[in-house]
Every structure is written in C-alpha cells, then in structure tokens.
Short mmCIF file of C-alpha atoms in Angstrom, two decimals:
data_model
loop_
_atom_site.label_atom_id
_atom_site.label_comp_id
_atom_site.label_asym_id
_atom_site.label_seq_id
_atom_site.Cartn_x
_atom_site.Cartn_y
_atom_site.Cartn_z
CA MET A 2 137.74 154.12 112.66
CA LYS A 3 135.43 151.22 114.01
CA LYS A 4 134.01 148.64 112.17
CA PHE A 5 130.48 148.53 110.87
CA MET A 6 128.39 146.53 113.03
CA ASP A 7 131.23 144.29 114.40
CA GLU A 8 130.64 142.25 117.64
CA ASN A 9 130.91 144.94 119.46
CA PHE A 10 128.10 147.09 117.24
CA LEU A 11 126.59 149.94 119.91
CA LEU A 12 128.64 148.44 122.85
CA GLU A 13 130.91 151.34 123.90
CA THR A 14 132.62 150.47 126.61
CA ALA A 15 134.49 147.15 127.84
CA THR A 16 131.92 147.07 130.69
CA ALA A 17 129.34 146.98 127.69
CA GLN A 18 130.57 144.32 126.31
CA ASP A 19 130.96 142.17 128.98
CA LEU A 20 127.40 143.07 129.98
CA PHE A 21 126.14 141.85 126.51
CA HIS A 22 128.20 139.24 125.38
CA ASN A 23 128.75 137.07 129.35
CA HIS A 24 125.24 137.88 130.27
CA ALA A 25 122.01 139.75 128.11
CA ALA A 26 123.35 137.96 124.93
CA LYS A 27 122.61 134.68 126.25
CA MET A 28 119.02 135.31 127.49
CA PRO A 29 116.19 133.73 125.60
CA ILE A 30 113.47 135.67 124.56
CA ILE A 31 110.05 136.23 125.90
CA ASP A 32 108.40 138.11 122.96
CA TYR A 33 105.28 139.40 124.56
CA HIS A 34 103.49 141.16 122.45
CA CYS A 35 103.83 140.49 118.81
CA HIS A 36 101.74 139.61 115.10
CA LEU A 37 102.80 136.70 113.89
CA ILE A 38 100.40 134.60 112.14
CA PRO A 39 99.36 132.01 114.31
CA GLU A 40 98.79 129.43 111.54
CA MET A 41 102.84 129.74 110.20
CA VAL A 42 103.82 128.36 113.11
CA ALA A 43 101.47 126.09 113.63
CA ASN A 44 102.11 124.66 109.66
CA ASP A 45 106.33 125.57 110.10
CA HIS A 46 105.68 128.05 107.03
CA LYS A 47 108.30 127.90 104.86
CA PHE A 48 109.27 130.71 103.14
CA LYS A 49 109.23 130.90 99.60
CA SER A 50 111.79 133.98 98.72
CA ILE A 51 113.33 136.77 101.03
CA THR A 52 110.91 138.69 99.81
CA GLU A 53 107.61 136.53 101.46
CA LEU A 54 109.99 136.78 104.49
CA TRP A 55 111.39 140.54 104.83
CA LEU A 56 108.65 142.35 102.70
CA GLY A 57 105.50 140.59 102.68
CA GLY A 58 103.60 142.63 105.28
CA ASP A 59 106.59 145.45 106.41
CA HIS A 60 105.10 148.48 106.27
CA TYR A 61 108.11 150.33 107.57
CA LYS A 62 110.31 149.16 104.55
CA TRP A 63 106.78 150.26 102.61
CA ARG A 64 107.33 153.60 103.83
CA ALA A 65 110.63 154.25 103.40
CA MET A 66 110.19 153.07 99.79
CA ARG A 67 107.42 155.02 99.36
CA THR A 68 109.71 158.14 100.12
CA ASN A 69 112.45 156.80 98.03
CA GLY A 70 109.74 157.05 95.00
CA VAL A 71 108.98 153.16 94.85
CA GLU A 72 106.05 153.09 92.55
CA GLU A 73 103.62 151.25 94.87
CA LYS A 74 103.35 147.98 92.89
CA TYR A 75 106.62 147.49 94.14
CA CYS A 76 105.34 147.41 97.62
CA THR A 77 101.78 146.28 97.86
CA GLY A 78 101.04 145.13 93.98
CA THR A 79 100.46 141.53 93.14
CA GLU A 80 101.80 142.52 89.66
CA THR A 81 105.32 142.30 89.88
CA SER A 82 108.17 139.79 91.12
CA ASP A 83 109.51 138.79 94.29
CA TRP A 84 112.45 140.20 92.68
CA GLU A 85 111.17 143.11 91.64
CA LYS A 86 110.13 144.18 94.97
CA PHE A 87 112.99 143.10 96.60
CA GLU A 88 115.35 145.13 93.69
CA LYS A 89 113.26 147.91 95.29
CA TRP A 90 114.17 147.82 98.50
CA ALA A 91 117.99 147.04 97.74
CA GLU A 92 117.92 150.37 95.17
CA THR A 93 116.31 152.12 98.32
CA VAL A 94 118.55 150.49 101.64
CA PRO A 95 121.19 153.12 101.19
CA TYR A 96 118.93 155.87 101.20
CA THR A 97 118.24 154.42 104.95
CA LEU A 98 121.54 155.50 106.32
CA ARG A 99 120.25 157.22 109.87
CA ASN A 100 117.52 155.69 109.55
CA PRO A 101 116.86 152.43 112.29
CA LEU A 102 116.10 150.27 108.98
CA TYR A 103 120.37 150.17 107.87
CA HIS A 104 120.32 149.18 111.12
CA TRP A 105 118.16 146.17 111.15
CA THR A 106 118.26 145.22 107.65
CA HIS A 107 122.21 144.17 108.28
CA LEU A 108 120.83 143.17 111.59
CA GLU A 109 118.53 140.35 109.96
CA LEU A 110 121.03 139.15 107.12
CA LYS A 111 123.94 139.22 109.20
CA THR A 112 122.03 137.23 112.70
CA ALA A 113 119.44 134.73 110.33
CA PHE A 114 121.96 134.13 106.54
CA GLY A 115 125.61 134.98 107.99
CA ILE A 116 125.73 137.77 105.23
CA ASP A 117 127.74 140.64 106.39
CA LYS A 118 127.66 142.36 102.93
CA LEU A 119 125.78 145.17 102.52
CA LEU A 120 122.58 145.66 100.85
CA SER A 121 122.66 147.72 97.78
CA PRO A 122 121.94 147.72 93.81
CA LYS A 123 125.20 146.27 93.38
CA THR A 124 124.83 143.16 95.63
CA ALA A 125 121.13 143.27 95.95
CA ARG A 126 121.32 139.98 92.95
CA GLU A 127 123.76 137.95 95.08
CA ILE A 128 122.01 138.34 98.66
CA TYR A 129 118.51 137.37 97.04
CA ASP A 130 120.12 134.07 95.57
CA GLU A 131 122.31 133.38 99.02
CA CYS A 132 119.05 133.92 100.67
CA ASN A 133 116.50 132.13 98.69
CA GLU A 134 118.98 129.02 98.42
CA LYS A 135 119.18 129.13 102.17
CA LEU A 136 115.76 129.27 102.68
CA GLN A 137 115.60 125.92 100.83
CA GLN A 138 117.62 124.10 103.79
CA PRO A 139 115.63 122.81 106.85
CA GLY A 140 116.03 125.29 109.71
CA TYR A 141 114.76 128.45 107.87
CA THR A 142 111.16 127.87 108.27
CA ALA A 143 108.67 130.10 110.67
CA ARG A 144 109.49 127.38 113.51
CA GLY A 145 113.20 127.45 112.26
CA PHE A 146 113.78 131.20 112.87
CA MET A 147 112.48 131.20 116.19
CA ARG A 148 114.64 128.24 117.47
CA ARG A 149 117.75 130.19 116.09
CA TYR A 150 116.86 133.30 117.98
CA ASN A 151 116.58 130.99 121.20
CA VAL A 152 113.28 131.95 121.49
CA GLU A 153 111.10 130.71 124.45
CA CYS A 154 107.61 132.51 123.81
CA VAL A 155 105.79 134.03 121.70
CA CYS A 156 102.09 135.96 122.43
CA THR A 157 100.16 136.73 119.38
CA THR A 158 97.41 139.24 118.87
CA ASP A 159 94.30 137.55 119.13
CA ASP A 160 90.45 138.85 118.22
CA PRO A 161 88.30 137.67 121.04
CA ILE A 162 85.76 135.70 117.72
CA ASP A 163 89.33 133.94 116.92
CA ASP A 164 88.82 130.08 117.62
CA LEU A 165 92.54 129.71 118.46
CA ARG A 166 92.59 126.47 116.42
CA TYR A 167 96.62 127.18 115.72
CA HIS A 168 97.37 127.86 118.82
CA LYS A 169 95.96 124.33 119.99
CA GLN A 170 97.26 122.31 117.29
CA THR A 171 100.95 124.20 117.76
CA ARG A 172 100.41 122.78 121.40
CA GLU A 173 99.10 119.42 120.04
CA SER A 174 102.10 118.74 117.63
CA GLY A 175 105.23 118.97 120.73
CA PHE A 176 106.69 122.30 119.87
CA GLU A 177 109.03 123.64 122.39
CA ILE A 178 108.45 126.72 121.84
CA LYS A 179 104.91 128.23 123.55
CA MET A 180 102.59 130.78 121.44
CA ILE A 181 99.77 132.43 124.19
CA PRO A 182 97.33 134.05 122.69
CA ALA A 183 96.67 137.60 124.13
CA TRP A 184 93.07 138.94 123.89
CA ARG A 185 92.85 142.23 121.30
CA PRO A 186 89.40 143.10 121.89
CA ASP A 187 89.36 146.45 119.95
CA LYS A 188 86.56 145.59 117.60
CA ALA A 189 84.02 145.01 120.18
CA MET A 190 84.66 148.27 121.32
CA ALA A 191 84.79 150.63 118.17
CA VAL A 192 81.27 151.75 117.73
CA ASP A 193 83.11 154.88 115.75
CA ASN A 194 81.74 152.85 112.16
CA ALA A 195 78.29 151.77 113.35
CA LYS A 196 77.28 149.47 110.89
CA ALA A 197 80.82 147.56 111.07
CA PHE A 198 80.28 147.68 114.94
CA ALA A 199 76.80 145.91 114.57
CA ASP A 200 78.19 143.24 111.82
CA TYR A 201 81.17 142.19 114.48
CA VAL A 202 78.95 142.18 117.51
CA THR A 203 76.33 139.84 115.56
CA ARG A 204 79.28 136.97 114.55
CA LEU A 205 80.63 137.74 117.74
CA GLY A 206 77.06 136.10 119.03
CA GLU A 207 77.48 133.59 116.83
CA VAL A 208 80.83 132.39 117.80
CA ALA A 209 80.41 132.71 121.64
CA GLY A 210 76.41 131.29 121.29
CA VAL A 211 74.72 134.86 123.33
CA THR A 212 72.26 136.19 121.21
CA ILE A 213 72.54 139.61 121.55
CA SER A 214 70.24 142.28 122.01
CA LYS A 215 71.08 144.10 125.20
CA PHE A 216 74.32 145.80 126.47
CA GLN A 217 74.89 143.03 129.32
CA ASP A 218 74.39 140.22 126.82
CA LEU A 219 77.49 141.73 125.20
CA VAL A 220 79.43 141.81 128.15
CA ASP A 221 78.56 138.17 128.73
CA ALA A 222 79.49 137.10 125.20
CA LEU A 223 82.80 138.90 125.72
CA GLN A 224 82.66 137.46 129.05
CA LYS A 225 82.78 133.69 127.93
CA ARG A 226 84.91 134.43 125.37
CA HIS A 227 87.34 135.44 128.22
CA ASP A 228 86.90 132.26 129.56
CA PHE A 229 87.79 130.22 125.84
CA PHE A 230 91.36 132.75 126.10
CA ASN A 231 92.43 131.27 129.68
CA GLU A 232 91.53 127.90 129.17
CA ASN A 233 93.64 128.00 126.11
CA GLY A 234 96.55 129.41 128.00
CA CYS A 235 95.95 133.10 127.61
CA ARG A 236 97.28 135.35 130.29
CA LEU A 237 96.97 138.87 128.78
CA SER A 238 95.27 141.23 126.94
CA ASP A 239 96.00 144.40 124.59
CA HIS A 240 94.45 147.41 123.83
CA GLY A 241 95.18 149.67 121.13
CA ILE A 242 93.45 152.80 121.81
CA GLU A 243 94.19 156.45 120.63
CA GLU A 244 93.65 157.55 124.10
CA PHE A 245 92.19 156.78 127.39
CA TYR A 246 88.88 158.40 128.02
CA ASP A 247 87.53 160.15 130.78
CA GLU A 248 84.06 160.50 130.10
CA PRO A 249 81.10 159.98 133.01
CA TYR A 250 78.55 157.30 131.83
CA THR A 251 75.49 155.50 133.43
CA ASP A 252 73.77 152.49 132.61
CA SER A 253 70.87 153.57 130.71
CA GLN A 254 73.04 155.98 128.79
CA ILE A 255 75.24 152.77 127.43
CA GLU A 256 72.13 151.13 126.57
CA THR A 257 70.24 153.93 124.32
CA ILE A 258 74.57 154.25 122.59
CA PHE A 259 74.25 150.24 122.07
CA GLU A 260 70.55 150.07 120.80
CA LYS A 261 71.90 153.40 118.77
CA ALA A 262 75.04 151.62 117.03
CA MET A 263 73.52 148.09 116.40
CA ARG A 264 70.90 150.14 114.24
CA GLY A 265 73.41 151.55 112.62
CA GLN A 266 72.98 155.36 113.62
CA GLU A 267 75.47 157.62 113.77
CA LEU A 268 77.13 158.36 117.41
CA SER A 269 78.16 161.92 118.66
CA GLN A 270 81.87 161.94 119.78
CA LEU A 271 80.05 162.47 123.31
CA GLU A 272 78.38 159.12 122.61
CA ILE A 273 81.73 157.29 121.57
CA ARG A 274 84.09 158.31 123.84
CA GLN A 275 81.49 156.80 126.99
CA PHE A 276 81.36 153.38 125.21
CA LYS A 277 84.73 153.05 124.92
CA HIS A 278 85.27 154.38 128.40
CA CYS A 279 83.01 151.86 129.64
CA MET A 280 84.33 149.09 127.48
CA LEU A 281 88.05 150.23 128.67
CA THR A 282 86.76 149.17 132.25
CA VAL A 283 84.68 146.50 131.42
CA PHE A 284 87.44 144.81 130.18
CA ALA A 285 89.94 145.79 133.01
CA GLU A 286 87.45 143.93 135.27
CA MET A 287 87.67 141.11 133.18
CA ASP A 288 91.67 140.58 133.49
CA TYR A 289 91.94 141.51 136.91
CA ASP A 290 89.88 138.72 137.56
CA SER A 291 91.19 136.29 135.78
CA ASP A 292 94.54 137.68 136.93
CA TRP A 293 96.38 138.68 133.40
CA THR A 294 98.15 141.31 132.80
CA GLN A 295 96.71 144.55 130.57
CA GLN A 296 98.50 146.53 128.19
CA TYR A 297 97.14 149.80 126.71
CA HIS A 298 99.26 151.41 123.30
CA TYR A 299 98.10 154.30 122.62
CA GLY A 300 98.70 157.77 120.74
CA ALA A 301 98.52 157.02 117.66
CA ILE A 302 97.00 158.34 114.51
CA ARG A 303 95.55 155.60 112.31
CA ASP A 304 95.07 155.41 108.49
CA ASN A 305 95.58 159.32 107.89
CA ASN A 306 95.37 158.50 103.95
CA SER A 307 92.13 157.60 103.10
CA LEU A 308 93.21 157.33 99.59
CA MET A 309 95.19 154.41 99.99
CA PHE A 310 93.43 153.24 102.82
CA LYS A 311 90.33 152.61 100.64
CA LYS A 312 92.78 150.93 98.39
CA LEU A 313 94.75 148.78 100.27
CA GLY A 314 93.12 148.99 104.32
CA PRO A 315 94.87 149.14 107.28
CA ASP A 316 98.73 148.81 108.57
CA THR A 317 100.53 149.28 105.45
CA GLY A 318 102.26 151.58 106.63
CA PHE A 319 99.70 155.56 106.86
CA ASP A 320 99.74 156.16 110.51
CA SER A 321 101.50 158.34 112.45
CA ILE A 322 102.33 159.75 116.05
CA GLY A 323 99.32 161.34 118.21
CA GLU A 324 99.13 164.05 120.64
CA PHE A 325 96.59 163.75 122.92
CA ASN A 326 96.28 165.42 126.25
CA THR A 327 95.52 162.32 128.35
CA ALA A 328 97.11 162.79 131.50
CA LYS A 329 94.50 162.77 133.63
CA ALA A 330 91.72 160.56 132.02
CA MET A 331 95.06 157.53 132.51
CA SER A 332 94.64 158.47 135.97
CA HIS A 333 91.61 158.75 136.34
CA PHE A 334 91.06 155.45 134.44
CA LEU A 335 93.15 153.68 136.81
CA ASP A 336 92.52 155.60 139.82
CA HIS A 337 89.07 154.29 139.24
CA LEU A 338 90.10 150.19 138.90
CA ASN A 339 92.95 150.84 142.19
CA ALA A 340 89.41 151.87 143.58
CA GLU A 341 87.32 148.99 143.30
CA GLY A 342 90.43 146.68 143.29
CA LYS A 343 90.23 145.60 140.38
CA LEU A 344 93.34 146.86 139.22
CA THR A 345 95.73 144.21 137.70
CA ARG A 346 99.11 144.21 136.44
CA THR A 347 99.41 146.62 133.14
CA ILE A 348 101.59 148.03 130.72
CA LEU A 349 101.57 151.53 129.36
CA TYR A 350 102.90 152.80 126.01
CA THR A 351 103.03 155.79 124.06
CA LEU A 352 103.61 156.34 120.76
CA ASN A 353 104.34 159.96 121.69
CA PRO A 354 107.80 160.04 122.94
CA CYS A 355 106.66 163.72 124.65
CA ALA A 356 105.06 161.59 127.43
CA ASN A 357 107.69 159.67 128.41
CA GLU A 358 107.94 161.45 131.82
CA VAL A 359 103.87 161.52 131.79
CA ILE A 360 104.14 157.90 131.44
CA ALA A 361 107.04 157.44 134.11
CA THR A 362 106.13 159.39 137.29
CA MET A 363 102.19 157.79 136.41
CA LEU A 364 103.30 154.71 137.18
CA GLY A 365 104.18 154.98 140.66
CA ASN A 366 101.22 156.39 141.78
CA PHE A 367 99.52 152.74 141.53
CA GLN A 368 102.36 150.55 142.64
CA ASP A 369 101.27 148.49 145.62
CA GLY A 370 103.53 146.13 146.68
CA SER A 371 101.41 143.30 145.50
CA CYS A 372 104.71 142.09 142.77
CA PRO A 373 107.82 144.19 141.45
CA GLY A 374 106.87 146.56 139.28
CA LYS A 375 103.40 145.97 138.56
CA ILE A 376 102.58 148.82 136.56
CA GLN A 377 105.06 148.95 134.19
CA PHE A 378 106.13 151.67 131.05
CA GLY A 379 106.61 149.55 127.78
CA SER A 380 109.40 149.68 125.86
CA GLY A 381 110.13 152.04 123.36
CA TRP A 382 107.20 150.81 120.30
CA TRP A 383 106.54 151.43 117.18
CA PHE A 384 108.25 154.40 115.35
CA ASN A 385 110.22 154.77 118.86
CA ASP A 386 111.76 151.10 118.62
CA GLN A 387 115.11 152.24 117.79
CA LEU A 388 118.57 153.26 119.13
CA ASP A 389 117.10 156.88 120.31
CA GLY A 390 113.82 155.39 121.27
CA MET A 391 114.69 152.97 123.54
CA THR A 392 117.21 155.10 124.86
CA ARG A 393 114.84 157.90 125.47
CA GLN A 394 112.35 155.54 127.61
CA MET A 395 114.90 153.64 129.45
CA ASN A 396 116.06 156.97 130.21
CA ALA A 397 112.86 157.70 131.76
CA LEU A 398 112.25 154.82 133.46
CA SER A 399 115.41 154.99 134.89
CA VAL A 400 115.15 158.74 136.31
CA LEU A 401 111.55 158.29 137.57
CA GLY A 402 111.24 154.82 138.33
CA LEU A 403 112.82 151.26 138.52
CA LEU A 404 114.66 150.27 135.42
CA SER A 405 115.43 147.08 137.27
CA ARG A 406 112.25 146.03 137.48
CA PHE A 407 111.62 146.99 133.31
CA VAL A 408 109.99 143.81 131.39
CA GLY A 409 112.25 144.76 128.31
CA MET A 410 111.82 144.60 125.05
CA LEU A 411 108.87 143.00 122.44
CA THR A 412 109.04 142.56 118.90
CA ASP A 413 105.25 143.98 117.78
CA SER A 414 105.99 142.52 114.58
CA ARG A 415 104.54 140.44 111.71
CA SER A 416 107.90 139.40 110.96
CA PHE A 417 109.97 135.86 111.79
CA LEU A 418 113.26 137.98 111.44
CA SER A 419 112.29 141.03 113.89
CA TYR A 420 114.01 138.99 116.65
CA PRO A 421 117.24 141.05 116.46
CA ARG A 422 115.17 143.88 118.11
CA HIS A 423 115.72 142.19 121.33
CA GLU A 424 119.40 141.99 120.35
CA TYR A 425 119.59 145.52 119.51
CA PHE A 426 117.80 146.63 122.62
CA ARG A 427 119.86 144.59 124.83
CA ARG A 428 122.96 146.10 123.75
CA LEU A 429 121.52 149.44 123.78
CA LEU A 430 121.05 148.67 127.95
CA CYS A 431 124.65 146.59 128.07
CA ASN A 432 126.08 150.19 126.82
CA LEU A 433 124.10 152.44 129.08
CA LEU A 434 125.12 150.90 132.29
CA GLY A 435 128.96 149.92 131.08
CA ASN A 436 129.14 154.02 130.26
CA ASP A 437 127.73 154.77 133.97
CA VAL A 438 129.96 152.51 134.73
CA GLU A 439 132.99 153.97 133.37
CA LYS A 440 132.19 157.42 134.02
CA GLY A 441 132.00 156.57 137.96
CA LEU A 442 128.01 157.28 138.02
CA LEU A 443 127.45 153.76 138.90
CA PRO A 444 129.76 151.35 140.81
CA ASP A 445 131.69 148.46 139.03
CA ASP A 446 129.76 145.52 140.99
CA LYS A 447 129.67 143.13 138.71
CA GLU A 448 127.08 140.72 140.56
CA ILE A 449 124.66 143.86 140.34
CA LEU A 450 125.32 144.41 136.91
CA TYR A 451 125.10 141.20 135.92
CA ARG A 452 121.75 140.39 137.58
CA MET A 453 120.18 143.80 136.00
CA VAL A 454 120.68 142.77 132.74
CA GLU A 455 119.79 139.54 132.54
CA ASP A 456 116.68 139.87 134.91
CA ILE A 457 115.69 143.25 132.30
CA SER A 458 116.73 140.86 129.47
CA TYR A 459 114.55 138.01 130.73
CA TYR A 460 113.72 136.86 134.16
CA ASN A 461 111.54 140.00 134.83
CA ALA A 462 109.35 139.28 131.84
CA LYS A 463 109.32 135.37 132.89
CA ASN A 464 108.42 136.28 136.29
CA TYR A 465 105.49 138.93 135.48
CA PHE A 466 103.59 137.39 132.76
CA LYS A 467 103.30 134.07 135.09
CA PHE A 468 103.98 132.12 131.65
#
C-alpha cells in the first residue's frame, strides 16, 4: 500500500518522479490570474490565525461545511470565534474524502507549516495551535508565503476604477516578487442591473475625469483607465462572462440602450446581449492596441441562492456550472476580431468540462504563427482545478492541440496558501507524461520531456505574457 501524500504523491512511475522532482518542482511560479488582495501584499499582512488565512474567504470550504450540516455562523458569521470556525472545518475534513479539498488541505498544511498530521476533530487543537504559533514568526506573512512557494509574479484582478495604489506601493518598496494588475471591466458592461450600472458609470466618470453623457463618453473614460493600467504595468485583461454573445447591433441601438440604462430603465434580454457583445468587442480592441493578453472565463451561473445573496453578497459559495450553447457565438466573436486585424493573444476557460473539446478545437481556427500558442485553452478552472478536471483539460488539449505550448496553471484564488495548486498541477502533468513513456506511447527522450515540463510549468507563461 502506498503511503498517503508522500514525496511521490500522484507520481505513479519512475519517469514521472524524475520529471517532477528534478525539473517541474524547481520552476518558479507565475500566477497570472488570482484574486489576492493587493493591500495585503503591499503591507505584508500578518495573519492573526490560521482561520483568517484559511477560512476568511474560501467559499470552497464554506460549501463543504454547509453540506456537512454546519450552521452558517461558523462559515461567514461574525459572532463565532476563530477557534470555533476552525473546529467546524476540522470536523468536516474527514467527510471530504475524494473531494479535492482533502488533498488541498493536507498539501497546504505540509508545504506551508511542515505538518504531516491528518486534520480531524482529534488533531484540530494541536494543528490550530501549531499553525498559529508559526504565524507569529517571521516568514509567515503574506510576502513570506509568496517567497516560500518560489513565486516570481502574480497578477491580481482589478476594476477599471481602482487606483492601483497598492501595486505602486509594492513596487516602490523593493519587494522582489512582481505584483501586476489585471483589467477586469465586468461592471462596465453589466446592464442587467440598470441602477447599479448607472451608479458605476458615474463613479467611472469621476475617476477618469470624463463627463459621461453618451456611449462614446463611456468608451473614452474606459480608454483613459486602460491607458492608466498600462502605465502601471498591466499586460492582460480578464472577463467573467456567462457566455459569448452574437446579437448584431448598430451604433444607434447601443446609444439607445446606454441611455435607457443610465435612466435606470429595465432592458430586454436582446438589448442586454447586444450591449455586452458591443462592450466585449470594445475591450478586445483596446487589448489588441496595447498588446495585452485577454482572458475569458465563461460558463458559470452565479448567485443561485437569492436568499443568501441578499444576506452575504457575491462570491460566497452559491455559484455552479452552467450550460450554454456558445460555440458559434465564440467563433463569430473571435472571427470578427481576427478579420479586423484586432485579435490579440487570448485564453479561453470553460467552467463546463463538456466544452473541453469545443475549446480545444476552437484554438486551431485562429492560430496565426505570430507566437507559439497565441490562442490558449486555459487550465481547469474553479470546479475543475482538481485531479479529474485538470487531467481532462490536458488530455483534450493534447489530442486536439499542442500541450507543449500550454501556459499552465494559475490559482484563481484569494488565499496565500493556494500556491500548492501549482505543485498539484505539475505532479499531474508529470504523471501523464511519465505514464505514457512507461507504456511506450511516448519516447524516453529526456531532453524533450525535460524541456516540455519546464516550459509548461514556467517558461511558456514567462514568454507568452511578456511581463
């Protein structure tokens, strides 16, 4: 029987072990999409407890705790203590067997704190105390964890109205790890809620120094902020969308839709989709002109539980995988940009693994030889950043594209303890290749294999994003 989570965890062959330990494991981390709070990096945040670090904003854990019968006050409540919340998580962990949370929990304990014990009600107190004791020591701060995991660069997720003060503060502090902003303009196209949209546009105008009274003013304000982000080192955008849009529109229609939204009038579904289609095109053209990379995360149905949304707001664990028939719209969107000479480097992520092959075949339609892997299939995302999801994504990309040109893993996380997801990914990658070599499906060509795992772990991203 193989020991749980030993040094060869997930590595089933000697070839896989060689690839990981001698090559993939040594590569720095470029975390090109995350949701870290920039202020925490700028101020080298010191965590008061493992609960703050681990459970403070982790909706993965909250979902599991709720499913295990834990009351909400132990997930997001303010009336319960850090120990009480941690104790409830420890009670839940044994019930997460075969859920990726079980692997992540113990990989994080091991790599961040050197703790090999299994978390359970029996070990909860000693693990809680040991983690908290170490959190008081140098090297267990926000920056300390980034150094511990050999992080070279992170890209945060930032709204166009953000002033990026903490990115500037971090740069000027001399911190050796790059923290780069990433442009996330979702609110500037969210006309689903006309009142919130109008309020946001007003705030955007104030920040950009533009009086926004017509649609072109909105574009001008966004361009000014796009330029500001570019001046502050931003080199990529990210868009969280349910699906791609394909509804034709005219300039006059967009102007009418914008005016209605600014008056707080309810829009039809057609008008909403026309406006979103228009805005995605505007953003894509801006990214091309600035030589950025654009990312599209699509396929989520968000805030399904309206009662809890009213109580807690978004990103609290009530989202799920959606089903959208979006292949034609995606194709037409990319084709339009390509025909206009405005298609920049692009990464496509799907939350629904049923679309893996759709995206993997879409890539080849728009590769143009300008750079390796110009159009990318993003790594298994959100519900898919686990053993089965990442394996399925890499298999689809391998069969229908070039795995060797893949830009690899990201955390997509708010936690400073999520970097082991890169290790998890690299182990899976090495295991896939190692197994194929042992089966005679790939040649035992060390030079090619070593270069491939180092490229996917690090060099492809370094060259692709031009940071």
